[in-house]
Amino acid sequence: MSKYLSPKLETVTPYTPGEQPQDQQYIKLNTNESPYLPSPAVVAAVSEHEVEKLRLYSDPACTDLLKTAAVHFGLQPDQIMPGNGSDENLFFALRAFCDETHPLAYADITYGCYSVWCELMHIPSHIIPLKEDFTLDPADYYGLNETIVIANPNAPTGLALPRSAIEGILKANPDNVVIVDEAYVDFGGESCVPLIDRYDNLLVVQTFSKSRQLAGARLGLAMGSASLIADLNRVKFSLNPYNINRLTLKAGQAALEDTVYFEKTRAAIVDTRAWTKQQLEARGFAVLDSRSNFLFASTQEKKGGELYQKLKKKGVLVRHFDAPRIENWLRITIGTPEQMQIFLNTLDKIMEE
Ligand code: PMP
């Protein structure tokens, strides 16, 4: 750190993303990307013609993408805002709805960026422990008088709350925004998008990174009442009006339109997840009931950190969090059936050692 860094930043611990090796030598099951290619419609949409147009700024209003998204989700365009990944939309939401005197409430085991953004923006964190079995008790969130963020399904556990449970939290916090981070909802969760017209304190955040094969394009959607979305646009237009590049706008629109490809790849992940879970359980692992594109698993026989290291040595990358309560667990992204077979074969070798 240089001597010029603002003292306010000295104490911020940046988020550590999962490893992103660039040489393709690993079976990569560590950052919940899709193992499948983007839809052929996406490849066609990002044409040479569009590449040539990169000399011009992108549409700051994201008009075409919003039209498509509004039809897709049954909302009005002014109820949606695209972001540079859902990370950006979540950050904008915290900037808009929290500050030094307006805390953010979230679970002790959840997406790590929430706490980092709180540190960065000097937002007090109200951390609410999950139960012993990693489930979330909705009653813990009633009447908090604080902005709330809930990843549903949660990461890294993969556990999901029914829509009715989130509705209870919305009703019990009418004067506060409840952000529902639905990064993994397409793999078996119940989306809260249908509640948007009934609860003006609901903000749903989705991403194209997991179920639409576009992690590298960086695209997410925030959805809520027109007034909440106007608040987010206030932040966006105060920071980076052209936050979504031209190619991503085209890619996102094509991905949303290709519902057949979306269904096919989503179903494949759900099937492979069920099979992998069975296989891990047959090997004595505890595996949570994931509604996401990853499994959270542990074994009594080896420590999480050791398993992670040994898998990596043998060419399989998974995610291990050296954090209280979950240090013995691994988060394993669901890949293709072939990748999962290699993962299991590798695991078997390690367990025999
Ligand atoms: N929310 C959760 C719960 C996540 O796990 C992730 C991915 N790491 C994100 C948001 C951010 O995803 P992206 O910025 O790629 O849309």
Coordinates of C-alpha atoms and ligand atoms in Angstrom, one line a residue:
M1 CA 0.0 0.0 0.0
S2 CA 1.3 3.5 -0.8
K3 CA 1.6 6.4 1.6
Y4 CA -1.1 8.1 -0.4
L5 CA -3.9 5.6 0.3
S6 CA -6.8 7.1 2.2
P7 CA -6.6 5.9 5.8
K8 CA -10.3 4.9 5.5
L9 CA -9.2 2.2 3.0
E10 CA -6.4 0.8 5.1
T11 CA -8.7 -1.5 7.0
V12 CA -10.7 -2.8 4.0
T13 CA -9.9 -6.5 3.2
P14 CA -10.8 -6.9 -0.5
Y15 CA -12.7 -9.9 -1.6
T16 CA -10.6 -12.9 -2.7
P17 CA -12.2 -14.3 -5.9
G18 CA -11.9 -18.0 -6.7
E19 CA -8.8 -18.8 -8.7
Q20 CA -9.0 -18.1 -12.4
P21 CA -6.1 -20.0 -14.0
Q22 CA -5.8 -19.0 -17.6
D23 CA -4.1 -22.1 -18.9
Q24 CA -7.1 -24.5 -18.9
Q25 CA -5.1 -27.2 -17.2
Y26 CA -7.7 -27.8 -14.4
I27 CA -11.1 -29.3 -14.2
K28 CA -12.5 -26.0 -13.0
L29 CA -15.3 -26.5 -10.4
N30 CA -14.5 -23.5 -8.2
T31 CA -16.4 -20.4 -9.3
N32 CA -19.9 -21.7 -10.3
E33 CA -19.6 -20.9 -14.0
S34 CA -21.5 -23.0 -16.5
P35 CA -19.6 -25.8 -18.1
Y36 CA -21.6 -25.3 -21.3
L37 CA -20.9 -22.8 -24.1
P38 CA -23.1 -19.7 -24.5
S39 CA -26.1 -20.2 -26.7
P40 CA -25.4 -20.3 -30.4
A41 CA -27.7 -17.2 -30.6
V42 CA -25.2 -15.3 -28.4
V43 CA -22.3 -16.2 -30.7
A44 CA -24.4 -15.0 -33.7
A45 CA -25.4 -11.8 -31.9
V46 CA -21.9 -10.7 -31.2
S47 CA -21.2 -10.2 -34.8
E48 CA -18.3 -8.4 -36.6
H49 CA -20.7 -5.6 -37.3
E50 CA -21.2 -5.1 -33.6
V51 CA -17.5 -5.3 -32.9
E52 CA -16.9 -2.5 -35.4
K53 CA -19.5 -0.4 -33.5
L54 CA -17.3 -0.5 -30.5
R55 CA -15.9 2.8 -31.5
L56 CA -19.2 4.3 -30.3
Y57 CA -20.4 4.4 -26.7
S58 CA -23.0 1.8 -25.7
D59 CA -26.6 2.8 -25.0
P60 CA -26.6 4.1 -21.4
A61 CA -30.3 3.3 -21.1
C62 CA -29.8 -0.3 -22.3
T63 CA -33.2 0.1 -24.2
D64 CA -33.2 -3.1 -26.3
L65 CA -32.0 -5.3 -23.5
L66 CA -34.6 -3.8 -21.1
K67 CA -37.4 -4.4 -23.6
T68 CA -36.5 -8.1 -24.0
A69 CA -36.0 -8.5 -20.2
A70 CA -39.4 -6.8 -19.5
V71 CA -41.2 -9.3 -21.7
H72 CA -39.2 -12.2 -20.3
F73 CA -39.9 -11.4 -16.6
G74 CA -43.4 -9.9 -17.1
L75 CA -42.3 -6.4 -15.8
Q76 CA -42.1 -2.9 -17.2
P77 CA -38.7 -1.7 -18.6
D78 CA -38.5 0.9 -15.8
Q79 CA -38.7 -1.9 -13.2
I80 CA -35.3 -3.3 -14.4
M81 CA -31.7 -2.1 -14.4
P82 CA -28.8 -4.0 -16.0
G83 CA -25.5 -4.0 -14.2
N84 CA -21.9 -5.0 -14.9
G85 CA -22.5 -8.4 -13.3
S86 CA -24.8 -8.7 -10.3
D87 CA -21.9 -7.6 -8.2
E88 CA -22.3 -4.1 -9.6
N89 CA -26.0 -4.0 -9.0
L90 CA -25.6 -5.2 -5.4
F91 CA -23.0 -2.6 -4.8
F92 CA -25.3 0.1 -6.3
A93 CA -28.1 -1.1 -4.1
L94 CA -25.9 -0.9 -0.9
R95 CA -24.8 2.6 -2.0
A96 CA -28.4 3.6 -2.5
F97 CA -30.1 2.1 0.5
C98 CA -27.4 2.0 3.3
D99 CA -24.9 4.4 4.8
E100 CA -23.0 5.1 8.0
T101 CA -26.2 5.2 10.0
H102 CA -28.3 2.7 7.9
P103 CA -26.8 -0.8 8.5
L104 CA -27.1 -3.9 6.3
A105 CA -28.3 -7.2 7.8
Y106 CA -27.1 -10.5 6.4
A107 CA -26.2 -14.0 7.3
D108 CA -22.9 -15.0 8.9
I109 CA -22.4 -17.6 6.1
T110 CA -23.2 -16.1 2.8
Y111 CA -21.7 -14.3 -0.2
G112 CA -18.4 -12.7 0.9
C113 CA -18.8 -9.5 -1.0
Y114 CA -21.6 -8.1 1.2
S115 CA -19.2 -7.6 4.1
V116 CA -16.4 -6.2 1.8
W117 CA -18.8 -3.6 0.4
C118 CA -19.9 -2.7 3.9
E119 CA -16.3 -2.1 4.9
L120 CA -15.6 -0.1 1.7
M121 CA -18.6 2.2 2.2
H122 CA -18.5 2.4 6.0
I123 CA -21.9 0.6 6.3
P124 CA -22.3 -1.1 9.7
S125 CA -22.9 -4.8 9.2
H126 CA -25.6 -6.6 11.3
I127 CA -24.5 -10.2 10.9
I128 CA -27.2 -12.8 11.8
P129 CA -26.0 -16.4 12.3
L130 CA -27.6 -19.2 10.3
K131 CA -28.9 -22.1 12.4
E132 CA -26.6 -25.0 13.3
D133 CA -27.7 -26.8 10.1
F134 CA -27.0 -23.7 8.0
T135 CA -30.7 -23.0 7.4
L136 CA -32.0 -19.4 7.8
D137 CA -34.8 -18.6 10.2
P138 CA -36.9 -15.9 8.6
A139 CA -38.1 -14.7 12.0
D140 CA -34.6 -13.5 12.7
Y141 CA -35.2 -10.9 10.0
Y142 CA -38.6 -9.6 11.2
G143 CA -38.8 -5.9 12.2
L144 CA -35.1 -5.2 11.9
N145 CA -35.4 -1.6 10.7
E146 CA -32.4 -2.2 8.5
T147 CA -31.7 -2.9 4.9
I148 CA -31.5 -6.7 4.4
V149 CA -29.7 -8.8 1.8
I150 CA -30.4 -12.5 1.5
A151 CA -28.8 -14.8 -1.1
N152 CA -31.6 -17.2 -2.2
P153 CA -30.4 -19.9 -2.8
N154 CA -27.6 -19.1 -0.4
A155 CA -23.9 -19.4 -1.3
P156 CA -21.9 -21.4 -0.4
T157 CA -24.5 -23.7 1.1
G158 CA -26.9 -23.9 -1.8
L159 CA -29.9 -24.0 0.6
A160 CA -33.0 -22.1 -0.5
L161 CA -36.0 -20.4 1.2
P162 CA -39.4 -20.7 -0.3
R163 CA -40.9 -17.5 -1.7
S164 CA -43.4 -17.5 1.1
A165 CA -40.6 -17.1 3.7
I166 CA -39.1 -14.1 1.8
E167 CA -42.6 -12.7 1.6
G168 CA -42.9 -12.9 5.4
I169 CA -39.6 -10.9 5.7
L170 CA -40.9 -8.3 3.2
K171 CA -44.1 -7.9 5.2
A172 CA -42.3 -7.6 8.5
N173 CA -40.0 -4.8 7.1
P174 CA -42.3 -2.5 5.2
D175 CA -40.0 0.5 5.7
N176 CA -36.8 -1.1 4.6
V177 CA -35.5 -2.6 1.3
V178 CA -35.0 -6.3 1.2
I179 CA -32.5 -7.3 -1.5
V180 CA -32.9 -10.9 -2.7
D181 CA -29.8 -12.1 -4.5
E182 CA -31.0 -14.7 -6.9
A183 CA -27.7 -15.6 -8.6
Y184 CA -28.5 -19.3 -8.4
V185 CA -32.3 -19.3 -8.5
D186 CA -32.6 -20.9 -11.9
F187 CA -31.3 -24.2 -10.6
G188 CA -34.2 -25.0 -8.4
G189 CA -35.1 -21.9 -6.2
E190 CA -38.3 -20.0 -6.2
S191 CA -37.9 -16.6 -7.6
C192 CA -39.4 -13.5 -5.9
V193 CA -39.9 -11.7 -9.2
P194 CA -43.6 -12.4 -9.1
L195 CA -43.8 -10.5 -5.8
I196 CA -42.3 -7.3 -7.2
D197 CA -45.7 -5.7 -8.1
R198 CA -47.0 -6.3 -4.5
Y199 CA -43.9 -5.2 -2.4
D200 CA -42.3 -1.8 -3.2
N201 CA -39.5 -2.7 -0.7
L202 CA -38.4 -5.8 -2.8
L203 CA -35.3 -5.7 -5.0
V204 CA -34.4 -8.9 -6.8
V205 CA -30.9 -9.2 -8.3
Q206 CA -30.2 -11.9 -10.9
T207 CA -27.1 -12.7 -13.0
F208 CA -26.2 -14.1 -16.5
S209 CA -23.1 -15.6 -15.0
K210 CA -24.4 -19.0 -13.9
S211 CA -27.4 -20.2 -15.8
R212 CA -26.9 -18.2 -19.0
Q213 CA -23.2 -19.0 -19.6
L214 CA -22.0 -15.3 -19.6
A215 CA -19.8 -14.9 -16.6
G216 CA -17.1 -13.3 -18.7
A217 CA -19.5 -10.8 -20.3
R218 CA -20.4 -9.3 -16.9
L219 CA -24.2 -8.9 -16.9
G220 CA -26.8 -8.9 -14.2
L221 CA -30.3 -7.5 -13.7
A222 CA -31.8 -5.7 -10.7
M223 CA -35.6 -5.8 -10.6
G224 CA -38.0 -4.0 -8.4
S225 CA -40.5 -1.2 -8.2
A226 CA -39.9 1.7 -10.7
S227 CA -38.9 4.0 -7.8
L228 CA -36.3 1.6 -6.4
I229 CA -34.9 1.2 -9.9
A230 CA -34.8 5.0 -10.3
D231 CA -32.7 5.1 -7.1
L232 CA -30.2 2.6 -8.5
N233 CA -30.0 4.6 -11.8
R234 CA -29.2 7.6 -9.7
V235 CA -26.1 5.8 -8.5
K236 CA -25.3 4.4 -11.9
F237 CA -25.5 7.7 -13.6
S238 CA -23.4 9.3 -10.9
L239 CA -20.6 6.7 -11.5
N240 CA -20.5 5.1 -14.9
P241 CA -23.4 5.7 -17.3
Y242 CA -22.0 3.3 -19.9
N243 CA -21.5 0.4 -17.5
I244 CA -22.7 -2.3 -19.9
N245 CA -20.6 -2.6 -23.1
R246 CA -22.1 -3.1 -26.5
L247 CA -21.2 -6.7 -26.9
T248 CA -22.6 -7.7 -23.6
L249 CA -25.9 -5.8 -24.3
K250 CA -26.3 -7.9 -27.5
A251 CA -25.1 -11.2 -25.9
G252 CA -27.5 -10.7 -22.9
Q253 CA -30.5 -10.1 -25.2
A254 CA -29.8 -13.2 -27.3
A255 CA -29.3 -15.3 -24.2
L256 CA -32.6 -14.2 -22.7
E257 CA -34.4 -14.9 -26.0
D258 CA -33.0 -18.4 -26.4
T259 CA -35.3 -20.0 -23.7
V260 CA -34.9 -23.5 -25.3
Y261 CA -31.1 -23.5 -24.7
F262 CA -31.5 -22.1 -21.3
E263 CA -33.9 -24.9 -20.3
K264 CA -31.7 -27.6 -21.8
T265 CA -28.5 -26.5 -20.0
R266 CA -30.3 -25.7 -16.7
A267 CA -31.9 -29.2 -16.7
A268 CA -28.5 -30.8 -17.5
I269 CA -27.0 -29.1 -14.4
V270 CA -29.9 -30.1 -12.2
D271 CA -29.6 -33.8 -13.3
T272 CA -25.8 -33.8 -12.9
R273 CA -26.2 -32.3 -9.5
A274 CA -28.5 -35.0 -8.3
W275 CA -26.2 -37.7 -9.6
T276 CA -23.1 -36.1 -8.1
K277 CA -24.8 -35.7 -4.7
Q278 CA -25.8 -39.4 -4.7
Q279 CA -22.2 -40.4 -5.6
L280 CA -20.8 -38.2 -2.8
E281 CA -23.3 -39.6 -0.2
A282 CA -22.4 -43.1 -1.3
R283 CA -18.8 -42.2 -0.3
G284 CA -19.9 -41.1 3.2
F285 CA -20.0 -37.3 2.5
A286 CA -22.5 -35.0 4.1
V287 CA -24.0 -33.0 1.2
L288 CA -26.5 -30.2 1.7
D289 CA -29.8 -30.1 -0.3
S290 CA -28.5 -27.7 -2.9
R291 CA -30.8 -25.7 -5.2
S292 CA -27.9 -24.1 -7.0
N293 CA -25.2 -25.1 -9.5
F294 CA -22.9 -26.3 -6.8
L295 CA -22.8 -28.8 -3.9
F296 CA -21.6 -28.0 -0.4
A297 CA -20.0 -31.2 1.0
S298 CA -17.9 -32.4 3.8
T299 CA -16.4 -35.7 5.2
Q300 CA -15.3 -36.7 8.6
E301 CA -12.2 -38.4 7.1
K302 CA -10.3 -35.5 5.7
K303 CA -10.1 -31.8 6.5
G304 CA -11.6 -29.4 3.9
G305 CA -8.4 -27.5 3.4
E306 CA -6.4 -30.7 2.9
L307 CA -8.9 -32.1 0.4
Y308 CA -9.0 -28.9 -1.5
Q309 CA -5.1 -28.9 -1.8
K310 CA -5.0 -32.5 -2.8
L311 CA -7.7 -32.1 -5.5
K312 CA -5.8 -29.1 -6.8
K313 CA -2.6 -31.0 -7.0
K314 CA -4.3 -33.6 -9.1
G315 CA -5.9 -31.0 -11.4
V316 CA -9.3 -30.4 -9.9
L317 CA -10.1 -27.0 -8.6
V318 CA -12.9 -26.6 -6.1
R319 CA -13.6 -23.8 -3.6
H320 CA -12.6 -24.0 0.1
F321 CA -13.4 -21.2 2.5
D322 CA -11.1 -21.0 5.5
A323 CA -13.9 -19.4 7.6
P324 CA -15.5 -20.3 10.9
R325 CA -18.2 -23.1 10.8
I326 CA -17.3 -24.0 7.2
E327 CA -13.6 -24.8 7.2
N328 CA -14.3 -28.5 6.7
W329 CA -16.6 -28.0 3.8
L330 CA -16.0 -27.8 0.0
R331 CA -18.1 -26.0 -2.5
I332 CA -18.0 -28.0 -5.7
T333 CA -19.4 -26.4 -8.9
I334 CA -21.5 -28.8 -11.1
G335 CA -19.7 -29.3 -14.4
T336 CA -20.5 -31.8 -17.2
P337 CA -21.1 -35.4 -16.3
E338 CA -17.7 -36.2 -17.6
Q339 CA -16.0 -33.6 -15.4
M340 CA -17.9 -34.8 -12.4
Q341 CA -16.8 -38.4 -13.1
I342 CA -13.1 -37.2 -13.2
F343 CA -13.7 -35.3 -9.9
L344 CA -15.1 -38.4 -8.3
N345 CA -12.3 -40.6 -9.6
T346 CA -9.7 -38.1 -8.3
L347 CA -11.5 -38.0 -4.9
D348 CA -11.5 -41.8 -4.7
K349 CA -7.7 -41.8 -5.2
I350 CA -7.2 -39.2 -2.5
M351 CA -9.4 -41.0 0.0
E352 CA -7.4 -44.2 -0.6
E353 CA -4.1 -42.5 0.1
Ligands
PMP1 N1 -24.2 -13.2 -5.7 C1 -23.8 -14.4 -5.3 C2 -24.5 -15.1 -4.2 C3 -22.7 -15.0 -6.0 O1 -22.3 -16.2 -5.6 C4 -22.1 -14.3 -7.0 C5 -20.9 -14.9 -7.8 N2 -19.8 -15.0 -7.2 C6 -22.6 -13.0 -7.4 C7 -23.6 -12.5 -6.7 C8 -21.9 -12.1 -8.4 O2 -22.1 -12.7 -9.7 P1 -21.8 -11.8 -11.0 O3 -21.2 -10.5 -10.6 O4 -20.9 -12.6 -11.8 O5 -23.2 -11.6 -11.6

